[in-house]
Structures are given as C-alpha cells and as structure tokens.
Short mmCIF file of C-alpha atoms in Angstrom, two decimals:
data_model
loop_
_atom_site.label_atom_id
_atom_site.label_comp_id
_atom_site.label_asym_id
_atom_site.label_seq_id
_atom_site.Cartn_x
_atom_site.Cartn_y
_atom_site.Cartn_z
CA UNK A 1 0.00 0.00 0.00
CA UNK A 2 2.86 2.34 0.92
CA UNK A 3 4.63 1.58 -2.35
CA UNK A 4 1.47 2.41 -4.27
CA UNK A 5 1.19 5.77 -2.52
CA UNK A 6 4.82 6.61 -3.29
CA UNK A 7 4.28 5.69 -6.94
CA UNK A 8 1.18 7.91 -7.13
CA UNK A 9 3.06 10.82 -5.56
CA UNK A 10 5.92 10.59 -8.08
CA UNK A 11 3.53 10.13 -11.00
CA UNK A 12 1.58 13.23 -9.94
CA UNK A 13 4.78 15.28 -9.63
CA UNK A 14 5.92 14.17 -13.10
CA UNK A 15 2.54 15.11 -14.58
CA UNK A 16 2.65 18.57 -12.96
CA UNK A 17 6.17 19.22 -14.33
CA UNK A 18 5.18 18.10 -17.80
CA UNK A 19 2.16 20.42 -17.83
CA UNK A 20 4.02 23.39 -16.35
CA UNK A 21 7.23 23.27 -18.35
CA UNK A 22 6.52 20.98 -21.28
CA UNK A 23 7.49 17.35 -21.70
CA UNK A 24 10.89 18.01 -23.38
CA UNK A 25 12.01 20.26 -20.51
CA UNK A 26 10.70 17.88 -17.86
CA UNK A 27 12.36 14.79 -19.36
CA UNK A 28 15.53 16.03 -21.06
CA UNK A 29 18.62 15.23 -18.96
CA UNK A 30 21.87 16.12 -20.68
CA UNK A 31 25.48 16.06 -19.51
CA UNK A 32 26.97 18.68 -21.89
CA UNK A 33 30.29 18.04 -23.71
CA UNK A 34 33.27 20.38 -23.95
CA UNK A 35 33.11 23.69 -25.82
CA UNK A 36 36.48 23.12 -27.45
CA UNK A 37 35.11 20.66 -30.02
CA UNK A 38 31.99 21.66 -31.94
CA UNK A 39 30.05 18.50 -32.83
CA UNK A 40 27.41 17.91 -35.46
CA UNK A 41 23.98 19.43 -34.93
CA UNK A 42 20.97 17.54 -33.72
CA UNK A 43 17.52 18.33 -34.98
CA UNK A 44 14.87 20.26 -33.11
CA UNK A 45 11.22 20.69 -34.06
CA UNK A 46 10.52 23.96 -35.81
CA UNK A 47 8.21 26.49 -34.18
CA UNK A 48 6.85 29.77 -35.46
CA UNK A 49 9.45 32.49 -34.89
CA UNK A 50 8.56 34.75 -31.98
CA UNK A 51 9.71 38.35 -32.53
CA UNK A 52 12.30 39.81 -30.18
CA UNK A 53 11.14 42.52 -27.83
CA UNK A 54 12.99 45.52 -26.43
CA UNK A 55 16.70 45.60 -25.70
CA UNK A 56 16.99 44.77 -22.02
CA UNK A 57 19.18 47.23 -20.17
CA UNK A 58 19.87 44.78 -17.39
CA UNK A 59 21.91 42.61 -19.74
CA UNK A 60 24.28 45.51 -20.37
CA UNK A 61 25.22 45.94 -16.71
CA UNK A 62 28.99 45.44 -16.22
CA UNK A 63 30.39 42.91 -13.81
CA UNK A 64 27.94 40.08 -14.36
CA UNK A 65 30.69 37.91 -15.81
CA UNK A 66 32.65 38.26 -12.57
CA UNK A 67 29.69 37.00 -10.56
CA UNK A 68 29.25 34.06 -12.93
CA UNK A 69 32.98 33.26 -12.90
CA UNK A 70 33.07 33.27 -9.10
CA UNK A 71 30.06 30.99 -8.94
CA UNK A 72 31.60 28.51 -11.40
CA UNK A 73 35.03 28.66 -9.75
CA UNK A 74 33.45 27.41 -6.52
CA UNK A 75 31.73 24.51 -8.25
CA UNK A 76 34.21 23.28 -10.86
CA UNK A 77 33.82 19.67 -9.71
CA UNK A 78 30.04 19.71 -9.64
CA UNK A 79 27.90 18.80 -12.62
CA UNK A 80 25.09 21.05 -13.87
CA UNK A 81 21.71 20.42 -12.33
CA UNK A 82 19.91 18.91 -15.31
CA UNK A 83 16.52 19.62 -13.78
CA UNK A 84 16.90 23.37 -14.37
CA UNK A 85 18.83 23.33 -17.66
CA UNK A 86 17.21 24.91 -20.66
CA UNK A 87 16.35 22.49 -23.49
CA UNK A 88 19.41 21.22 -25.39
CA UNK A 89 21.25 24.11 -26.96
CA UNK A 90 24.40 22.10 -27.42
CA UNK A 91 24.92 21.70 -31.14
CA UNK A 92 25.49 24.31 -33.80
CA UNK A 93 25.18 23.19 -37.40
CA UNK A 94 24.79 20.18 -39.60
CA UNK A 95 26.07 19.30 -43.05
CA UNK A 96 24.24 16.26 -44.39
CA UNK A 97 24.15 15.25 -48.03
CA UNK A 98 20.77 15.62 -49.72
CA UNK A 99 19.56 13.71 -52.76
CA UNK A 100 16.50 12.32 -54.51
CA UNK A 101 15.29 9.30 -52.57
CA UNK A 102 12.21 7.23 -51.78
CA UNK A 103 10.66 8.23 -49.47
CA UNK A 104 11.66 11.83 -50.16
CA UNK A 105 14.26 13.47 -47.94
CA UNK A 106 12.81 16.45 -46.13
CA UNK A 107 13.57 18.94 -43.40
CA UNK A 108 14.37 22.53 -42.55
CA UNK A 109 17.77 22.26 -44.26
CA UNK A 110 16.08 21.25 -47.54
CA UNK A 111 13.79 24.28 -47.33
CA UNK A 112 16.74 26.59 -46.70
CA UNK A 113 18.61 25.24 -49.73
CA UNK A 114 15.48 25.63 -51.84
CA UNK A 115 15.23 29.29 -50.83
CA UNK A 116 18.95 29.87 -51.43
CA UNK A 117 18.83 28.37 -54.93
CA UNK A 118 15.76 30.47 -55.74
CA UNK A 119 17.56 33.65 -54.66
CA UNK A 120 20.46 32.73 -56.93
CA UNK A 121 18.13 32.44 -59.92
CA UNK A 122 17.50 28.72 -60.04
CA UNK A 123 14.07 27.12 -59.87
CA UNK A 124 13.83 24.43 -57.15
CA UNK A 125 10.03 24.56 -56.97
CA UNK A 126 8.05 25.35 -53.85
CA UNK A 127 10.13 25.90 -50.70
CA UNK A 128 8.33 23.10 -48.89
CA UNK A 129 11.34 21.31 -47.40
CA UNK A 130 10.97 18.24 -49.66
CA UNK A 131 13.84 17.15 -51.92
CA UNK A 132 11.84 16.35 -55.06
CA UNK A 133 12.57 16.22 -58.81
CA UNK A 134 12.39 20.00 -59.20
CA UNK A 135 14.94 20.44 -56.44
CA UNK A 136 17.23 17.82 -57.97
CA UNK A 137 17.00 19.53 -61.37
CA UNK A 138 17.86 22.92 -59.85
CA UNK A 139 20.88 21.44 -58.08
CA UNK A 140 22.02 19.82 -61.32
CA UNK A 141 21.76 23.17 -63.14
CA UNK A 142 23.84 24.81 -60.42
CA UNK A 143 26.45 22.04 -60.61
CA UNK A 144 26.77 22.47 -64.37
CA UNK A 145 27.31 26.21 -64.02
CA UNK A 146 29.95 25.63 -61.36
CA UNK A 147 31.63 22.90 -63.42
CA UNK A 148 30.83 20.20 -60.91
CA UNK A 149 29.68 16.69 -61.73
CA UNK A 150 25.94 17.18 -62.50
CA UNK A 151 24.43 14.51 -60.26
CA UNK A 152 21.52 16.49 -58.81
CA UNK A 153 22.88 15.50 -55.42
CA UNK A 154 23.61 18.19 -52.80
CA UNK A 155 26.87 16.67 -51.62
CA UNK A 156 29.47 18.52 -49.55
CA UNK A 157 31.42 19.94 -52.54
CA UNK A 158 28.16 21.28 -54.01
CA UNK A 159 27.12 22.78 -50.68
CA UNK A 160 30.54 24.44 -50.36
CA UNK A 161 30.20 25.90 -53.86
CA UNK A 162 26.70 27.15 -53.03
CA UNK A 163 27.99 28.84 -49.88
CA UNK A 164 30.85 30.46 -51.82
CA UNK A 165 28.58 31.79 -54.59
CA UNK A 166 26.00 33.05 -52.09
CA UNK A 167 28.63 34.85 -50.01
CA UNK A 168 30.18 36.37 -53.15
CA UNK A 169 26.86 38.08 -53.80
CA UNK A 170 26.14 38.95 -50.16
CA UNK A 171 29.62 40.41 -49.50
CA UNK A 172 30.90 41.67 -52.88
CA UNK A 173 34.48 42.85 -53.22
CA UNK A 174 35.75 41.02 -50.15
CA UNK A 175 38.00 38.05 -50.98
CA UNK A 176 38.13 35.01 -48.73
CA UNK A 177 41.39 34.19 -46.96
CA UNK A 178 43.27 31.52 -48.84
CA UNK A 179 46.26 31.22 -46.54
CA UNK A 180 46.13 29.27 -43.30
CA UNK A 181 47.27 30.64 -39.96
CA UNK A 182 50.70 29.47 -38.84
CA UNK A 183 49.75 28.89 -35.22
CA UNK A 184 47.05 26.17 -35.33
CA UNK A 185 48.20 22.61 -34.78
CA UNK A 186 48.32 20.97 -38.27
CA UNK A 187 46.83 17.77 -36.90
CA UNK A 188 43.92 19.18 -34.92
CA UNK A 189 43.46 22.70 -36.26
CA UNK A 190 43.48 23.96 -32.67
CA UNK A 191 44.96 27.41 -32.11
CA UNK A 192 47.26 27.30 -29.09
CA UNK A 193 48.57 30.83 -29.39
CA UNK A 194 47.61 33.53 -26.92
CA UNK A 195 47.87 36.18 -29.62
CA UNK A 196 47.19 35.09 -33.24
CA UNK A 197 49.00 36.80 -36.15
CA UNK A 198 47.84 40.32 -37.03
CA UNK A 199 45.85 40.64 -33.80
CA UNK A 200 45.07 44.26 -32.98
CA UNK A 201 47.40 44.95 -30.04
CA UNK A 202 44.97 46.75 -27.77
CA UNK A 203 42.02 46.01 -25.52
CA UNK A 204 39.61 44.06 -27.69
CA UNK A 205 36.08 43.04 -26.70
CA UNK A 206 33.14 41.56 -28.60
CA UNK A 207 29.55 42.75 -28.12
CA UNK A 208 26.73 40.64 -29.56
CA UNK A 209 23.28 42.23 -29.71
CA UNK A 210 20.66 39.51 -30.03
CA UNK A 211 17.88 41.99 -30.73
CA UNK A 212 19.74 43.61 -33.66
CA UNK A 213 21.39 40.36 -34.87
CA UNK A 214 24.76 42.13 -34.83
CA UNK A 215 28.28 41.48 -33.55
CA UNK A 216 30.51 44.48 -32.86
CA UNK A 217 34.25 44.38 -32.24
CA UNK A 218 35.18 47.02 -29.65
CA UNK A 219 38.72 48.37 -29.53
CA UNK A 220 39.57 50.24 -26.32
CA UNK A 221 35.86 50.56 -25.62
CA UNK A 222 34.98 52.06 -29.02
CA UNK A 223 33.17 50.30 -31.89
CA UNK A 224 35.69 49.14 -34.48
CA UNK A 225 33.50 47.16 -36.86
CA UNK A 226 30.00 45.66 -36.83
CA UNK A 227 28.94 42.46 -38.58
CA UNK A 228 25.56 40.78 -39.14
CA UNK A 229 25.09 37.44 -37.39
CA UNK A 230 22.50 34.71 -37.00
CA UNK A 231 21.51 34.04 -33.39
CA UNK A 232 19.50 31.39 -31.60
CA UNK A 233 15.89 30.89 -32.57
CA UNK A 234 12.95 30.95 -30.16
CA UNK A 235 13.23 27.41 -28.83
CA UNK A 236 17.05 27.40 -28.71
CA UNK A 237 17.94 30.92 -27.57
CA UNK A 238 21.52 32.18 -27.46
CA UNK A 239 22.75 32.65 -23.87
CA UNK A 240 22.84 36.13 -22.35
CA UNK A 241 25.75 37.12 -20.15
CA UNK A 242 29.42 38.03 -20.08
CA UNK A 243 31.60 35.25 -21.44
CA UNK A 244 35.02 34.83 -23.00
CA UNK A 245 36.67 32.96 -25.85
CA UNK A 246 38.26 29.76 -24.54
CA UNK A 247 39.25 28.03 -27.79
CA UNK A 248 40.00 28.84 -31.40
CA UNK A 249 40.23 26.55 -34.35
CA UNK A 250 39.98 26.00 -38.09
CA UNK A 251 37.13 23.64 -38.87
CA UNK A 252 35.46 22.00 -41.81
CA UNK A 253 32.36 22.57 -43.89
CA UNK A 254 29.77 22.17 -41.14
CA UNK A 255 31.02 25.19 -39.21
CA UNK A 256 32.43 27.28 -42.03
CA UNK A 257 36.11 28.09 -41.77
CA UNK A 258 36.66 29.31 -38.19
CA UNK A 259 35.47 28.43 -34.71
CA UNK A 260 35.76 30.43 -31.45
CA UNK A 261 34.36 28.51 -28.48
CA UNK A 262 32.84 30.29 -25.47
CA UNK A 263 33.00 29.34 -21.77
CA UNK A 264 29.25 28.83 -21.38
CA UNK A 265 28.99 26.03 -18.80
CA UNK A 266 25.77 24.26 -19.86
CA UNK A 267 26.59 23.42 -23.46
CA UNK A 268 28.69 24.00 -26.56
CA UNK A 269 28.36 27.52 -27.91
CA UNK A 270 30.64 29.52 -30.15
CA UNK A 271 31.13 32.12 -32.85
CA UNK A 272 31.73 30.45 -36.20
CA UNK A 273 31.36 30.57 -39.94
CA UNK A 274 28.46 28.79 -41.55
CA UNK A 275 27.31 26.56 -44.37
CA UNK A 276 24.03 28.50 -44.29
CA UNK A 277 24.95 32.12 -45.14
CA UNK A 278 21.32 32.86 -46.07
CA UNK A 279 20.46 32.63 -42.36
CA UNK A 280 22.72 35.57 -41.41
CA UNK A 281 20.74 38.46 -39.92
CA UNK A 282 18.00 36.22 -38.53
CA UNK A 283 17.21 34.15 -35.44
CA UNK A 284 17.91 30.73 -36.91
CA UNK A 285 20.66 28.88 -35.01
CA UNK A 286 20.66 26.39 -32.15
CA UNK A 287 22.27 28.96 -29.88
CA UNK A 288 25.60 29.65 -31.57
CA UNK A 289 26.50 32.83 -33.43
CA UNK A 290 26.82 32.30 -37.19
CA UNK A 291 28.79 34.70 -39.38
CA UNK A 292 29.68 34.96 -43.03
CA UNK A 293 32.90 33.03 -43.48
CA UNK A 294 34.67 36.16 -44.72
CA UNK A 295 33.61 37.99 -41.57
CA UNK A 296 34.59 35.25 -39.14
CA UNK A 297 37.99 34.96 -40.82
CA UNK A 298 38.45 38.68 -40.27
CA UNK A 299 37.61 38.79 -36.57
CA UNK A 300 39.50 35.52 -35.96
CA UNK A 301 42.72 37.51 -36.37
CA UNK A 302 41.51 40.35 -34.14
CA UNK A 303 40.79 38.26 -31.05
CA UNK A 304 42.64 35.78 -28.89
CA UNK A 305 41.81 33.18 -26.29
CA UNK A 306 40.55 35.15 -23.32
CA UNK A 307 38.84 37.93 -25.31
CA UNK A 308 35.62 38.97 -23.48
CA UNK A 309 32.30 38.41 -25.26
CA UNK A 310 29.23 40.28 -23.99
CA UNK A 311 25.87 38.94 -25.17
CA UNK A 312 22.99 41.38 -24.63
CA UNK A 313 19.32 41.37 -25.57
CA UNK A 314 15.86 40.86 -24.15
CA UNK A 315 15.20 37.34 -22.94
CA UNK A 316 13.73 38.22 -19.58
CA UNK A 317 10.15 37.57 -20.66
CA UNK A 318 11.18 34.26 -22.23
CA UNK A 319 12.95 33.11 -19.08
CA UNK A 320 10.52 34.70 -16.61
CA UNK A 321 9.08 31.29 -15.69
CA UNK A 322 12.10 29.75 -13.99
CA UNK A 323 11.54 26.11 -12.94
CA UNK A 324 12.64 24.50 -9.73
CA UNK A 325 14.72 25.69 -6.81
CA UNK A 326 18.20 27.07 -7.51
CA UNK A 327 21.13 26.12 -5.34
CA UNK A 328 24.91 26.48 -5.29
CA UNK A 329 26.42 24.78 -8.31
CA UNK A 330 23.44 25.21 -10.64
CA UNK A 331 24.46 26.32 -14.13
CA UNK A 332 21.89 27.54 -16.63
CA UNK A 333 20.54 30.59 -18.43
CA UNK A 334 18.01 30.81 -15.61
CA UNK A 335 20.84 31.43 -13.12
CA UNK A 336 22.31 34.14 -15.36
CA UNK A 337 18.88 35.76 -15.76
CA UNK A 338 18.40 35.90 -11.99
CA UNK A 339 21.87 37.43 -11.58
CA UNK A 340 21.14 40.08 -14.17
CA UNK A 341 17.79 40.87 -12.57
CA UNK A 342 19.34 41.14 -9.09
CA UNK A 343 22.02 43.43 -10.47
CA UNK A 344 19.35 45.70 -11.95
CA UNK A 345 17.69 45.88 -8.54
CA UNK A 346 20.97 46.95 -6.92
CA UNK A 347 22.10 43.69 -5.29
#
C-alpha cells in the first residue's frame, strides 16, 4: 500500500512538471560536452518564430561575468543540475548530403537550400522542405554552371560551392582568406597561441546584440566594426551574459572556416562561420552565433583566447518562468537571468 502511494506521488509530480514546463524540458537530462570541439547538430522541431522585444538594459550591466565566474570557480567539480537546464542548446550546425530518394528526404535544411537556390536564380520549386525532382534539377543546373559533376545531389562539394557563390553576392568585393594561420596545430586545427597573427594589439572586446542580430568588435571601448550574425531561434535561444573565448580553431564545412568557443557552462556555444549564409541576420541557429565566413575569418585575427564576449538582448520575458529551486552549483541561463535581474535591482 505504501509503495502504491509513493508511486502515485511521483507520478503526480511528473505530470505537474510536464504540464508546467513541457514534456521536453521535464524529461531532457543532458550532460553537456566540452566547448572546445563543436560536434554535429541535432535536430529540433521547428516552431513559429517569436519576434524579439525591447533591448533589455539589465543585460548591459557590467560585472555580471565576474559573478558568474566566481560561482563557477566554486563549483568546478560539480555537474550542472539537469533539472533546471534549458532544453538542449548544445549543437550548432549540420552538413548532411541531400539527394533524390524514396521516401523523399525532407527537413528545414532542404527548405533553406530551396530558398537559397531560388535567390540565386535557379528554380527548385516550392520551398516546402521536400527534396523532389524540381529540387534535384535545380541542383544539377547549379552544378553544371559551377563545373561540378551534374548529379543532382547536394553533396558537400556542391554545398561548399553554393555557400561560396552566395557569399560572393552577399559580401561583394571582399576576398576570402586563402592562406592558413601558422599557429594552429596541423593535426587538430586547434589554435594554441595567446595572440594570433595580425591581432590588434589593444584592448579588444566583442559585443553581440541579439535583438539587432549584430556582432561588434570594440577596440579600447569604441566600436571598431559591426557584422551581421545569425543568433539562436525561439526554442534554442543564445545565452545572455558576459563570457570569454576559450578556444580557437579551423574547422570544416559544417562550421564554415573558423570556430571560437565560449565558456558557457551548460553546453557547446561559439562564434563560427556557416554553411548557411542565407540565415545571417535572422534568429535561426541552435544557440551559436553564425557569421559569413569572410567575416569570421576577419575577426578571428583580431581576437585571442581570453577575449571577453558580452551577449545582450531581451530574454527576460522568455525566461521569466524559472523552474525548480536554484542552489549552489546550478548552471543555466536561468541562473544568469536571476543574476542580471538582481544586479538591476541593486544587489
């Protein structure tokens, strides 16, 4: 009888959590990997994009990063409390091959390629996310124009060519870097230098405005250059807070040409190039910050490991419903949001 009562209590608690926070949040338990190696992306269900609201002044308050760093320094050996983690924002991009198959291949990536080909003057049919005969014919036409083997298959070489052509039109007159940095390890591509070649020798800081979809490089506190970026979409928001670059590397097609990992403790997040340049300027990522490959190559030489990265924007309404009880050692966007709110109130 006692066992039955215990079972009913736990079942009731699980039902309440599922109703209050949604089944994915109630059930998803993830032990996040390291930010130094960006893995392949996992899929998430698409939802209608919710517009951003007003720029939240509390996220611009200085010193939040110090509070966060102190909290994490005291709990280095403790694992994140999975019960209060936001739903999996741990992967950044994917690069799968697409082709005509039965049943038809479909997904958000197919729709994005359909839209990109249409913007370049090809005719892939309706942007419905289904890789059909019209899509295959459009890919074949693109391959012929680019002197690739006309298979109608969106393989990695074809995707790379599509990215290159799209970026040529989006950022005219700006050549891509062809030379490789001398510092990265030739076996791993990891940059072990504290100061990469041609780094601007002054106080450099990065400011990312989620509301404006912009990344600004600050030199000695003054704006040096601003770039458009893609940020996290509604269900996989980019993390607010004061962070820093903890790793740099040269990566392959899935992440564009450069990767700069951030010290966000509940997942893998970074600033990187992209194989989806048509998403730049929108809220479309799984939490990372996508840039045109030309742009990320440019800032890669301006920053070093340890460069501060401030992420500002209005997520307070989104994170207003904070689940559970927070305790020492918890790591999540909810903790950061509470810290920012307390700072605004003068604590």
